[in-house]
Coordinates of C-alpha atoms in Angstrom, one line a residue:
Chain A
M1 CA -23.4 -15.3 -6.0
H2 CA -25.6 -13.1 -4.0
N3 CA -24.6 -10.2 -1.8
G4 CA -27.6 -10.1 0.5
E5 CA -28.8 -6.6 -0.3
H6 CA -28.8 -6.5 -4.0
E7 CA -30.1 -9.3 -6.2
F8 CA -28.4 -9.4 -9.6
T9 CA -30.6 -8.6 -12.5
A10 CA -30.3 -9.2 -16.2
G11 CA -29.6 -5.4 -16.8
P12 CA -26.3 -4.5 -18.6
L13 CA -23.1 -4.1 -16.6
P14 CA -21.3 -0.7 -17.0
T15 CA -18.6 -0.7 -19.7
H16 CA -15.0 0.4 -19.4
Q17 CA -16.0 3.7 -21.1
D18 CA -18.7 4.3 -18.5
V19 CA -16.2 3.8 -15.7
A20 CA -13.5 5.9 -17.3
R21 CA -15.9 8.8 -17.9
D22 CA -17.4 8.6 -14.4
V23 CA -14.0 8.3 -12.6
L24 CA -12.2 11.0 -14.7
G25 CA -15.4 13.3 -14.3
R26 CA -15.1 13.2 -10.5
F27 CA -11.2 13.4 -10.8
Q28 CA -11.4 16.5 -12.9
D29 CA -13.8 18.3 -10.6
L30 CA -11.9 20.2 -8.0
G31 CA -15.0 21.8 -6.2
H32 CA -15.2 24.1 -3.2
R33 CA -15.8 21.1 -1.0
Y34 CA -12.5 19.6 -1.9
W35 CA -10.6 22.8 -1.3
G36 CA -12.5 23.4 2.0
W37 CA -11.3 20.0 3.3
V38 CA -7.8 20.7 2.1
T39 CA -7.8 24.0 3.8
V40 CA -9.1 22.5 7.1
L41 CA -6.6 19.7 7.0
A42 CA -3.7 22.0 6.1
F43 CA -4.6 24.2 9.1
L44 CA -4.7 21.2 11.4
F45 CA -1.4 20.0 10.0
L46 CA 0.1 23.4 10.7
L47 CA -1.1 23.1 14.3
G48 CA 0.7 19.7 14.5
I49 CA 3.9 21.5 13.3
V50 CA 3.4 24.1 16.1
G51 CA 3.1 21.2 18.6
F52 CA 6.3 19.7 17.2
I53 CA 8.2 23.0 17.4
I54 CA 7.2 23.4 21.0
R55 CA 8.5 19.9 21.8
L56 CA 11.6 20.7 19.7
S57 CA 12.3 23.9 21.8
E58 CA 12.4 21.7 24.9
G59 CA 15.2 19.7 23.4
F60 CA 16.2 16.0 23.3
N61 CA 17.8 15.5 26.7
D62 CA 17.5 12.2 28.6
E63 CA 15.6 14.2 31.3
N64 CA 12.8 15.2 29.0
R65 CA 12.7 12.0 26.7
A66 CA 9.2 11.4 28.0
N67 CA 8.1 14.5 26.1
W68 CA 8.6 12.6 22.8
G69 CA 6.4 9.6 23.8
Y70 CA 3.3 10.8 22.1
F71 CA 5.1 11.9 19.0
V72 CA 6.6 8.3 18.7
A73 CA 3.2 6.8 19.5
T74 CA 1.7 8.9 16.7
L75 CA 4.5 7.8 14.3
A76 CA 3.8 4.1 15.3
F77 CA 0.0 4.7 14.7
I78 CA 0.6 6.0 11.2
V79 CA 2.8 2.9 10.4
T80 CA 0.2 0.6 11.9
T81 CA -2.7 2.1 9.9
F82 CA -2.1 4.4 7.0
T83 CA 1.3 3.1 5.8
A84 CA 0.1 -0.5 6.3
M85 CA -2.7 -0.1 3.7
P86 CA -0.8 -1.0 0.6
V87 CA -0.3 -4.4 2.2
I88 CA -4.1 -5.0 1.5
S89 CA -3.8 -4.3 -2.2
A90 CA -0.5 -6.3 -2.5
G91 CA -2.0 -9.3 -0.8
L92 CA -5.3 -9.2 -2.6
R93 CA -3.6 -8.7 -6.0
L94 CA -1.4 -11.7 -5.3
A95 CA -4.5 -13.8 -4.3
K96 CA -6.3 -12.5 -7.4
A97 CA -9.4 -11.5 -5.4
N98 CA -11.8 -10.0 -7.9
W99 CA -13.6 -7.9 -5.3
R100 CA -10.4 -6.0 -4.6
R101 CA -10.6 -3.9 -7.8
P102 CA -12.4 -0.8 -6.6
L103 CA -10.3 -0.5 -3.4
T104 CA -6.7 -1.2 -4.5
R105 CA -6.1 2.4 -5.5
V106 CA -7.3 3.8 -2.2
T107 CA -4.9 1.6 -0.3
E108 CA -2.0 2.3 -2.7
N109 CA -2.5 6.1 -2.6
M110 CA -1.9 5.9 1.2
A111 CA 1.7 4.7 0.4
I112 CA 2.4 8.5 0.1
T113 CA 2.2 8.6 3.9
G114 CA 5.5 6.8 3.9
L115 CA 7.2 10.2 3.2
L116 CA 5.7 11.7 6.4
V117 CA 6.8 8.6 8.4
V118 CA 10.4 9.0 7.2
L119 CA 10.4 12.7 8.1
M120 CA 8.9 11.9 11.6
L121 CA 11.4 9.1 12.1
I122 CA 14.4 11.5 12.3
P123 CA 13.4 13.4 15.5
A124 CA 12.1 10.2 17.0
L125 CA 15.5 8.6 16.5
I126 CA 17.3 11.7 18.0
A127 CA 15.1 11.3 21.1
L128 CA 16.2 7.8 21.5
P129 CA 18.9 7.2 24.3
S130 CA 22.2 5.7 23.2
I131 CA 22.2 1.9 22.7
D132 CA 25.3 1.6 24.9
G133 CA 24.6 -0.4 28.0
R134 CA 21.0 -1.4 27.3
L135 CA 19.3 -4.2 25.5
S136 CA 18.9 -3.7 21.8
I137 CA 18.6 -5.7 18.7
W138 CA 21.8 -3.9 17.5
F139 CA 24.0 -5.6 20.1
E140 CA 27.5 -4.0 20.0
F141 CA 27.3 -3.3 16.4
P142 CA 28.2 0.5 16.4
L143 CA 28.1 1.5 12.8
G144 CA 25.2 4.0 12.7
A145 CA 22.8 1.9 14.7
P146 CA 20.0 2.4 15.1
G147 CA 19.5 5.7 13.2
V148 CA 21.1 4.9 9.8
W149 CA 19.5 1.5 9.5
D150 CA 16.1 2.6 10.7
V151 CA 16.2 5.4 8.1
I152 CA 17.2 2.9 5.4
G153 CA 14.6 0.4 6.5
Y154 CA 11.7 2.9 6.6
G155 CA 13.0 4.7 3.5
T156 CA 13.0 1.3 1.6
L157 CA 9.3 0.8 2.6
A158 CA 8.4 4.3 1.5
F159 CA 10.3 3.8 -1.8
I160 CA 8.6 0.5 -2.5
G161 CA 5.2 2.0 -1.8
L162 CA 5.8 4.9 -4.1
A163 CA 7.1 2.6 -6.9
L164 CA 4.0 0.4 -6.4
L165 CA 1.7 3.4 -6.5
W166 CA 3.2 5.1 -9.5
G167 CA 3.7 1.9 -11.5
V168 CA 0.2 0.5 -11.1
A169 CA -1.3 4.0 -11.7
L170 CA 0.5 4.5 -15.1
P171 CA -2.5 3.4 -17.2
D172 CA -4.8 5.7 -15.3
L173 CA -2.4 8.6 -15.4
A174 CA -2.4 8.1 -19.2
A175 CA -6.2 8.1 -19.1
A176 CA -6.2 11.4 -17.2
R177 CA -3.5 12.7 -19.6
D178 CA -5.7 11.9 -22.6
H179 CA -9.1 13.3 -21.3
L180 CA -8.4 16.2 -19.0
P181 CA -8.5 19.7 -20.5
N182 CA -5.1 21.2 -21.2
S183 CA -3.8 22.7 -18.0
T184 CA -0.7 22.7 -15.7
R185 CA -2.3 19.7 -13.8
Q186 CA -2.8 17.9 -17.0
R187 CA 0.8 18.4 -18.1
V188 CA 2.1 17.2 -14.8
I189 CA 0.0 14.1 -15.1
G190 CA 1.1 13.7 -18.7
W191 CA 4.7 13.8 -17.6
L192 CA 4.0 11.3 -14.8
S193 CA 2.4 8.9 -17.2
L194 CA 5.8 8.5 -18.9
G195 CA 4.2 8.1 -22.3
W196 CA 2.2 5.0 -21.5
V197 CA 0.2 3.7 -24.5
G198 CA -1.0 0.3 -23.3
G199 CA 0.7 -2.1 -25.6
V200 CA 0.9 -5.8 -25.0
R201 CA 4.5 -5.6 -23.7
Q202 CA 3.6 -2.7 -21.3
W203 CA 0.7 -4.6 -19.9
R204 CA 2.7 -7.8 -19.3
V205 CA 5.5 -5.8 -17.5
L206 CA 3.0 -3.9 -15.4
Y207 CA 1.3 -7.1 -14.3
Q208 CA 4.5 -8.7 -13.2
G209 CA 5.9 -5.5 -11.8
S210 CA 2.9 -4.9 -9.7
L211 CA 3.1 -8.4 -8.2
L212 CA 6.9 -8.0 -7.5
A213 CA 6.6 -4.6 -5.9
G214 CA 3.6 -5.8 -3.9
A215 CA 5.4 -8.8 -2.7
M216 CA 8.4 -6.6 -1.7
Y217 CA 6.1 -4.3 0.3
L218 CA 4.7 -7.4 2.1
L219 CA 8.3 -8.5 2.9
T220 CA 9.5 -5.1 4.1
Y221 CA 6.5 -4.1 6.2
P222 CA 7.3 -6.7 8.9
L223 CA 10.9 -5.5 9.0
V224 CA 9.7 -1.9 9.6
Q225 CA 7.4 -2.9 12.4
T226 CA 10.1 -5.0 14.0
L227 CA 12.5 -2.0 13.9
M228 CA 9.7 0.2 15.4
I229 CA 8.8 -1.9 18.3
S230 CA 12.4 -3.1 19.1
D231 CA 14.1 0.3 19.0
F232 CA 11.2 2.5 20.4
H233 CA 9.5 0.1 22.9
H234 CA 11.2 -3.2 23.7
G235 CA 14.7 -1.7 24.1
L236 CA 13.6 1.0 26.5
I237 CA 11.8 -1.0 29.1
P238 CA 14.1 -2.9 31.5
G239 CA 12.9 -6.5 32.1
L240 CA 10.8 -6.7 29.0
K241 CA 11.7 -9.7 27.1
D242 CA 9.0 -10.5 24.7
A243 CA 10.0 -12.9 21.9
I244 CA 6.8 -12.6 19.8
I245 CA 6.3 -8.8 20.0
P246 CA 7.5 -8.2 16.4
A247 CA 5.0 -10.7 15.1
T248 CA 2.4 -9.1 17.4
V249 CA 2.8 -5.6 15.9
V250 CA 2.8 -6.9 12.3
V251 CA -0.6 -8.6 13.0
N252 CA -1.8 -5.4 14.7
G253 CA -0.6 -3.5 11.6
L254 CA -2.6 -5.7 9.3
Q255 CA -5.7 -5.2 11.5
G256 CA -5.1 -1.5 11.5
A257 CA -4.7 -1.5 7.7
V258 CA -8.1 -3.3 7.2
G259 CA -9.8 -1.0 9.8
M260 CA -8.4 2.2 8.1
T261 CA -9.4 0.8 4.6
L262 CA -12.9 0.3 5.8
L263 CA -13.1 3.7 7.4
T264 CA -11.6 5.4 4.2
M265 CA -14.1 3.6 2.0
Y266 CA -17.0 4.6 4.2
L267 CA -15.9 8.3 4.1
M268 CA -15.5 8.2 0.4
R269 CA -19.0 6.8 0.1
R270 CA -20.4 9.5 2.3
L271 CA -18.3 12.5 1.3
G272 CA -17.2 11.6 -2.3
N273 CA -20.3 9.8 -3.6
Y274 CA -18.4 6.7 -4.5
E275 CA -21.2 4.4 -3.5
K276 CA -21.2 2.3 -6.7
Y277 CA -17.5 1.5 -6.3
F278 CA -17.4 0.7 -2.6
S279 CA -20.5 -1.5 -2.2
V280 CA -21.5 -4.0 0.3
E281 CA -19.3 -6.6 -1.5
Q282 CA -16.1 -4.8 -0.5
F283 CA -17.2 -4.1 3.1
W284 CA -18.4 -7.7 3.5
A285 CA -15.3 -9.2 2.1
L286 CA -13.0 -7.1 4.3
S287 CA -15.0 -7.8 7.4
K288 CA -13.8 -11.4 7.3
P289 CA -10.1 -10.8 7.6
L290 CA -10.9 -8.1 10.2
L291 CA -12.6 -10.6 12.4
S292 CA -9.6 -13.0 12.0
F293 CA -7.1 -10.3 12.8
S294 CA -9.1 -9.2 15.8
L295 CA -9.0 -12.9 17.1
L296 CA -5.3 -12.9 16.5
W297 CA -4.9 -9.6 18.3
F298 CA -6.1 -11.3 21.4
Y299 CA -4.1 -14.5 20.8
F300 CA -0.8 -12.6 20.5
W301 CA -1.5 -10.4 23.4
W302 CA -2.4 -13.3 25.5
A303 CA 0.6 -15.4 24.5
S304 CA 2.9 -12.5 25.6
F305 CA 1.0 -11.8 28.8
I306 CA 0.9 -15.4 30.0
T307 CA 4.7 -15.7 29.8
F308 CA 5.1 -12.8 32.2
W309 CA 2.2 -13.9 34.4
Y310 CA 3.8 -17.3 35.1
G311 CA 7.4 -16.0 35.0
R312 CA 6.8 -13.7 38.0
Q313 CA 10.5 -12.6 38.2
P314 CA 10.7 -9.1 39.8
G315 CA 11.5 -7.5 36.5
E316 CA 8.6 -9.3 34.7
S317 CA 6.1 -8.3 37.5
E318 CA 7.1 -4.7 37.1
V319 CA 6.7 -4.8 33.3
I320 CA 3.1 -6.3 33.5
R321 CA 2.2 -3.8 36.2
L322 CA 3.3 -0.9 33.9
L323 CA 1.7 -2.2 30.6
V324 CA -1.2 -4.3 31.8
L325 CA -2.3 -3.9 35.5
D326 CA -1.6 -0.5 36.7
E327 CA -0.3 2.6 34.9
Y328 CA -1.6 1.8 31.4
R329 CA -4.5 -0.5 32.4
G330 CA -7.1 1.9 31.1
A331 CA -5.4 2.2 27.7
L332 CA -5.2 -1.6 27.5
M333 CA -8.9 -1.9 28.4
I334 CA -9.9 0.5 25.7
S335 CA -7.7 -1.3 23.2
F336 CA -8.9 -4.7 24.4
F337 CA -12.5 -3.7 23.8
L338 CA -12.0 -1.9 20.4
N339 CA -9.5 -4.3 18.9
F340 CA -10.9 -7.6 20.2
I341 CA -14.2 -7.7 22.2
G342 CA -16.0 -5.2 20.0
P343 CA -15.0 -6.7 16.6
L344 CA -15.7 -10.3 17.9
I345 CA -19.2 -9.4 19.3
A346 CA -20.2 -7.4 16.2
L347 CA -18.6 -9.4 13.3
V348 CA -19.9 -12.9 14.3
W349 CA -23.3 -11.7 13.1
N350 CA -23.9 -12.2 9.4
P351 CA -26.2 -9.2 9.0
V352 CA -23.5 -6.9 10.5
R353 CA -20.7 -8.3 8.4
R354 CA -23.0 -8.1 5.3
S355 CA -23.6 -4.3 5.6
V356 CA -21.8 -1.1 4.9
W357 CA -22.2 0.4 8.4
G358 CA -21.2 -2.7 10.4
P359 CA -17.6 -3.3 9.2
A360 CA -17.2 0.5 8.9
L361 CA -18.1 1.0 12.5
V362 CA -15.9 -1.8 13.7
G363 CA -13.1 -0.6 11.5
T364 CA -13.3 2.9 13.1
G365 CA -13.2 1.3 16.6
V366 CA -10.1 -0.7 15.5
V367 CA -8.4 2.4 14.3
I368 CA -9.1 4.3 17.6
G369 CA -8.0 1.2 19.5
A370 CA -4.8 1.1 17.6
L371 CA -4.0 4.7 18.5
V372 CA -4.7 4.0 22.2
N373 CA -2.5 0.8 22.0
Q374 CA 0.4 2.7 20.5
V375 CA 0.1 5.2 23.4
R376 CA 0.2 2.3 25.8
L377 CA 3.3 0.8 24.1
Y378 CA 5.4 3.8 23.3
V379 CA 4.5 6.5 25.8
S380 CA 5.1 4.0 28.6
A381 CA 8.5 3.2 27.1
F382 CA 9.6 6.7 26.6
S383 CA 8.6 7.5 30.3
V384 CA 11.2 5.1 31.7
A385 CA 14.0 7.2 33.3
D386 CA 16.8 4.8 32.9
P387 CA 16.5 2.1 30.2
S388 CA 19.9 0.6 31.1
Q389 CA 18.7 -0.9 34.4
H390 CA 18.1 -4.7 34.7
V391 CA 14.8 -4.2 36.5
L392 CA 12.2 -1.6 36.0
H393 CA 12.5 0.6 39.1
P394 CA 10.7 2.8 39.8
R395 CA 7.8 2.4 37.4
P396 CA 7.0 5.7 35.6
A397 CA 3.6 7.2 36.4
T398 CA 0.9 7.3 33.7
Q399 CA 1.7 10.1 31.3
W400 CA -1.3 12.0 30.1
P401 CA -1.0 14.0 26.9
E402 CA -0.2 17.7 27.1
A403 CA -1.4 20.4 24.6
P404 CA 1.6 19.9 22.2
D405 CA 1.0 16.1 22.2
L406 CA -2.6 16.6 21.2
L407 CA -1.5 19.0 18.5
I408 CA 1.0 16.5 17.2
I409 CA -1.5 13.7 17.2
V410 CA -4.2 15.7 15.3
G411 CA -1.6 17.4 13.1
A412 CA 0.1 14.2 12.0
I413 CA -3.2 12.3 11.3
S414 CA -4.4 15.3 9.4
G415 CA -1.2 15.4 7.5
C416 CA -1.7 11.8 6.3
V417 CA -5.2 12.6 5.2
L418 CA -4.0 15.8 3.4
L419 CA -1.3 13.9 1.6
F420 CA -3.9 11.3 0.5
M421 CA -6.3 14.0 -0.7
L422 CA -3.5 15.8 -2.6
V423 CA -2.2 12.7 -4.3
S424 CA -5.8 11.6 -5.2
K425 CA -5.9 14.7 -7.4
I426 CA -2.9 13.5 -9.4
I427 CA -3.8 9.8 -9.5
P428 CA -7.5 8.8 -9.7
V429 CA -8.7 7.3 -6.5
V430 CA -10.4 4.4 -8.2
S431 CA -8.4 2.3 -10.6
I432 CA -10.1 2.6 -14.0
W433 CA -8.1 -0.2 -15.7
E434 CA -8.5 -2.7 -12.9
I435 CA -12.3 -2.2 -12.8
G436 CA -12.3 -2.3 -16.6
E437 CA -10.5 -5.6 -16.6
G438 CA -12.8 -6.9 -13.9
L439 CA -15.9 -5.9 -15.8
R440 CA -14.8 -8.0 -18.8
L441 CA -14.5 -11.1 -16.6
V442 CA -18.0 -10.8 -15.2
K443 CA -21.2 -12.0 -16.8
V444 CA -24.6 -12.1 -15.2
R445 CA -26.4 -15.4 -16.2
R446 CA -29.7 -16.9 -15.5
Y447 CA -29.5 -19.7 -12.9
L448 CA -32.8 -21.6 -12.2
N449 CA -35.2 -18.9 -10.9
R450 CA -32.7 -16.2 -10.3
Y451 CA -29.7 -14.4 -11.8
A452 CA -26.1 -15.2 -10.8
R453 CA -22.8 -13.5 -11.3
V454 CA -20.2 -15.6 -13.1
I455 CA -16.6 -14.5 -12.7
A456 CA -14.0 -15.8 -15.1
K457 CA -10.4 -16.4 -14.0
S458 CA -7.9 -14.3 -15.8
H459 CA -4.3 -15.4 -16.4
Chain B
M1 CA 12.6 0.8 -47.5
A2 CA 10.4 3.0 -45.3
N3 CA 7.9 1.3 -43.1
T4 CA 4.4 2.5 -42.4
K5 CA 2.5 2.1 -39.2
L6 CA -1.3 1.6 -39.2
M7 CA -3.7 1.5 -36.3
G8 CA -7.2 0.2 -36.6
L9 CA -9.5 1.3 -33.8
F10 CA -12.1 -1.1 -32.5
Q11 CA -14.8 -0.8 -29.9
D12 CA -15.5 -4.5 -29.7
P13 CA -12.6 -6.8 -28.7
E14 CA -14.1 -9.6 -30.8
Q15 CA -13.6 -7.5 -33.9
A16 CA -10.0 -6.6 -32.9
A17 CA -9.3 -10.4 -32.4
G18 CA -10.8 -10.9 -35.9
A19 CA -8.6 -8.2 -37.4
M20 CA -5.5 -9.9 -35.8
T21 CA -6.5 -13.3 -37.3
K22 CA -7.0 -11.7 -40.7
L23 CA -3.8 -9.9 -40.7
K24 CA -1.9 -13.1 -39.8
E25 CA -3.8 -15.0 -42.5
D26 CA -2.7 -12.3 -45.0
G27 CA 0.9 -12.9 -44.2
F28 CA 1.7 -10.1 -41.8
P29 CA 4.3 -11.5 -39.3
V30 CA 2.8 -11.6 -35.8
E31 CA 6.0 -9.8 -34.4
D32 CA 5.0 -6.8 -36.5
L33 CA 1.6 -6.6 -34.9
D34 CA 0.7 -5.1 -31.5
V35 CA -2.5 -4.4 -29.6
Y36 CA -3.1 -1.3 -27.5
S37 CA -5.8 -1.5 -24.8
G38 CA -7.1 0.4 -21.8
S39 CA -6.9 -2.7 -19.6
P40 CA -5.0 -5.9 -19.8
F41 CA -6.5 -8.9 -21.6
P42 CA -5.5 -12.5 -20.8
E43 CA -2.4 -13.7 -22.6
G44 CA -3.1 -14.7 -26.2
S45 CA -6.7 -13.2 -26.3
F46 CA -6.0 -11.6 -29.6
G47 CA -3.5 -14.2 -30.9
E48 CA -0.8 -11.6 -30.3
H49 CA 2.9 -12.1 -30.1
E50 CA 4.0 -12.7 -26.6
P51 CA 7.0 -10.5 -26.0
E52 CA 10.1 -12.0 -24.5
M53 CA 10.8 -10.5 -21.1
R54 CA 13.3 -11.0 -18.3
L55 CA 11.7 -8.8 -15.7
Y56 CA 12.1 -11.4 -13.0
M57 CA 15.9 -11.3 -13.5
F58 CA 16.1 -7.6 -12.3
P59 CA 14.8 -8.1 -8.7
L60 CA 16.9 -11.2 -8.5
V61 CA 20.1 -9.4 -9.5
G62 CA 19.2 -6.3 -7.4
A63 CA 18.6 -8.5 -4.4
L64 CA 21.9 -10.2 -4.9
V65 CA 23.8 -6.9 -5.3
G66 CA 22.0 -5.5 -2.2
F67 CA 22.8 -8.6 -0.2
A68 CA 26.5 -8.4 -1.2
I69 CA 26.7 -4.8 -0.4
G70 CA 25.1 -5.4 3.0
L71 CA 27.4 -8.2 3.7
L72 CA 30.6 -6.4 2.7
W73 CA 29.5 -3.3 4.6
T74 CA 28.8 -5.0 7.9
A75 CA 31.4 -7.9 7.8
G76 CA 34.0 -5.7 6.1
T77 CA 33.9 -2.9 8.7
Q78 CA 34.0 -5.3 11.6
I79 CA 36.9 -7.2 10.2
S80 CA 38.7 -4.1 9.2
Y81 CA 38.4 -2.7 12.7
P82 CA 38.5 -5.8 15.0
L83 CA 37.1 -4.8 18.5
V84 CA 36.7 -7.9 20.5
T85 CA 34.1 -7.2 23.3
G86 CA 34.0 -9.6 26.3
G87 CA 35.5 -12.5 24.3
K88 CA 32.4 -12.5 22.0
P89 CA 32.7 -13.4 18.3
L90 CA 33.9 -10.5 16.1
L91 CA 31.0 -10.7 13.7
S92 CA 27.7 -9.6 15.3
I93 CA 25.4 -11.8 13.2
P94 CA 21.8 -10.7 14.3
P95 CA 22.3 -7.0 13.5
M96 CA 24.1 -7.9 10.4
T97 CA 21.1 -10.0 9.3
I98 CA 18.8 -7.0 9.6
I99 CA 21.2 -4.7 7.6
M100 CA 21.7 -7.3 4.9
Y101 CA 17.9 -7.9 4.7
E102 CA 17.3 -4.1 4.3
N103 CA 19.9 -3.9 1.6
T104 CA 18.5 -6.9 -0.2
M105 CA 15.1 -5.3 -0.3
L106 CA 16.4 -2.0 -1.4
G107 CA 18.6 -3.5 -4.2
A108 CA 15.6 -5.5 -5.3
I109 CA 13.2 -2.6 -5.6
I110 CA 15.7 -0.3 -7.3
F111 CA 16.4 -2.9 -9.9
T112 CA 12.8 -3.8 -10.3
V113 CA 12.0 -0.1 -11.0
L114 CA 14.8 0.0 -13.6
G115 CA 13.6 -3.4 -15.0
V116 CA 10.0 -2.1 -15.4
L117 CA 11.2 1.0 -17.2
F118 CA 13.5 -0.9 -19.4
E119 CA 11.2 -3.8 -20.3
S120 CA 8.2 -1.6 -20.9
R121 CA 10.4 0.8 -23.0
L122 CA 9.5 3.8 -20.9
P123 CA 9.7 6.7 -20.6
R124 CA 8.8 7.7 -24.2
R125 CA 8.5 11.3 -25.2
N126 CA 6.4 10.8 -28.3
L127 CA 3.3 8.6 -28.1
G128 CA 3.6 7.9 -31.8
L129 CA 0.5 6.2 -33.5
Y130 CA -2.0 6.5 -30.7
D131 CA -5.6 7.4 -30.0
E132 CA -7.0 8.9 -26.8
R133 CA -10.1 6.6 -27.0
I134 CA -7.8 3.6 -26.0
T135 CA -7.9 4.7 -22.4
E136 CA -11.7 4.7 -22.7
G137 CA -11.8 1.0 -23.6
Y138 CA -11.2 1.0 -27.4
I139 CA -8.7 -1.5 -28.8
G140 CA -6.0 -0.4 -31.2
V141 CA -4.5 -2.9 -33.6
I142 CA -1.2 -1.8 -34.8
V143 CA 0.4 -3.0 -38.0
D144 CA 4.0 -2.2 -38.8
C145 CA 4.6 -3.1 -42.5
P146 CA 6.4 -2.0 -45.6
E147 CA 4.8 0.9 -47.5
E148 CA 3.6 -1.4 -50.4
R149 CA 1.7 -3.6 -48.1
A150 CA -0.1 -0.8 -46.3
T151 CA -3.1 -1.1 -48.5
A152 CA -3.6 -4.8 -47.8
A153 CA -3.3 -4.1 -44.0
E154 CA -5.8 -1.3 -44.2
S155 CA -8.3 -3.5 -46.1
A156 CA -7.9 -6.2 -43.5
L157 CA -8.5 -3.8 -40.7
Q158 CA -11.4 -2.2 -42.6
G159 CA -12.9 -5.7 -43.3
A160 CA -12.7 -6.6 -39.6
G161 CA -14.8 -3.5 -38.7
A162 CA -12.4 -0.9 -37.6
E163 CA -14.1 2.4 -36.7
E164 CA -11.2 4.4 -37.8
I165 CA -7.8 3.7 -39.3
K166 CA -4.8 6.0 -38.5
R167 CA -1.6 6.0 -40.4
E168 CA 2.0 7.0 -39.5
E169 CA 4.7 7.1 -42.1
G170 CA 8.1 5.7 -40.9

């Protein structure tokens, strides 16, 4: 009933009309600042393409497979953070969390990064060695594995994400169609709104359809993470037999999604003046699952590690030396601190959780930790000279990023942000209809000596 | 006989609900009434007709079709080209499971998209009787009635406090 920083007062809440006018006003304005950011991001994205072309010119031979390690780690990072974000809105919509309303669209707009993921997947698959003679989830099934099935799996996730994004945005596209001045942009938006008018039947279908598409995204995301970790990590390191690693990367993806959502909301507050939509309530509410996922990060890592530690077979010893104790120890320590220790120390304190800066800072750390952890997992795997051995020997040396790798990392991340910014000028970044619906369900009432917010349950 | 469509525009949802009640009392069938709004209201808020929908059938059918394609694709190819490796079973179940799951999800989402478009009667080229204020929070009460009852419908909407009444000849 009380958010810690703002006591509720008896003042009137904004109306649907206020929200529509405010959001569409910002949406309409394509100022110099916006184009400045788009230009910078496009330039960085082009640099990433330069880095990719340099790697491409070196080819896809088994001898230089290690060159693609950072490319694959970047791909895994995008899947673990940006592309995981629609999971947040899907889960919160299924749970009918009222505080979700201002942030669902931000997370759904990130579904557009699924397109970049599918494009990046193709060279990553070409860089993979043949599955003949090495451990793989594809066994001896030869029909196009892993390439065809990975592309179908990732493509399905991207398609579900785009269907979710477009379907849920139809009412807001209609609002933009109705209120933007006549222009090419308005006509494109009008075409995308498909003639939505907001009748009873349309709302019922939208409600059910958004739940169905969200549930499908939730069901497909673990599949994609399983394919990623199995094909690009687990199957490339001889002696690595980790039964829970698919579950580990799914939990890491959920943590990355929450971290990236917090970071995005913070940046939108600071750079886009969206303070009234992304308030303490959203940061505070998201900090709780972030703390849970951080504890699970350690739990899953520990459960994997302890198996190898007690196993002590020669192959297992080499694996933990590579991933934990020697070559990638530094990367693990950074990730260990940013994904577990840091969030634990910070988020157990109520005043930190109940603030904007606290969860945003921890979320930023989680995102950086996720990147470093993907480097540990995927660069190490791509450095292995012969994945068909039974025991990892010799262990590959630590591989530091070269200039093309840095360009690829910066370029791909900039590409994701660029796509988000571009799609946010077609689809309003705050969901007008969901906030409008939420406002009708909220009343501020006098309760003893103070005011309390009463939220009705819809449906 | 030609039908007429009328739309009463209300800023207050209470008035829109009152208009719906009045129209039903005046003998307008609930199936001929509709409510346009900028955000969804809980079912039955206006006493409106609940449309019959079978959206849930679409993902179900799509999932079954996708699963069947995945099964036929994987099992069919392995049975058609039987290559026994090291005495192991011909059908490699674990990778088949992944492929069938992928196809199930793909079928389900394709059919869901088709289902959403079909059930919500989209896309439509012409918005018909519509007002841009609806996406700003106004409520539009739509009456589809024979020409001779249009005046009664109009007075019911007017009596409930409609800010404006629009008309479209059928």
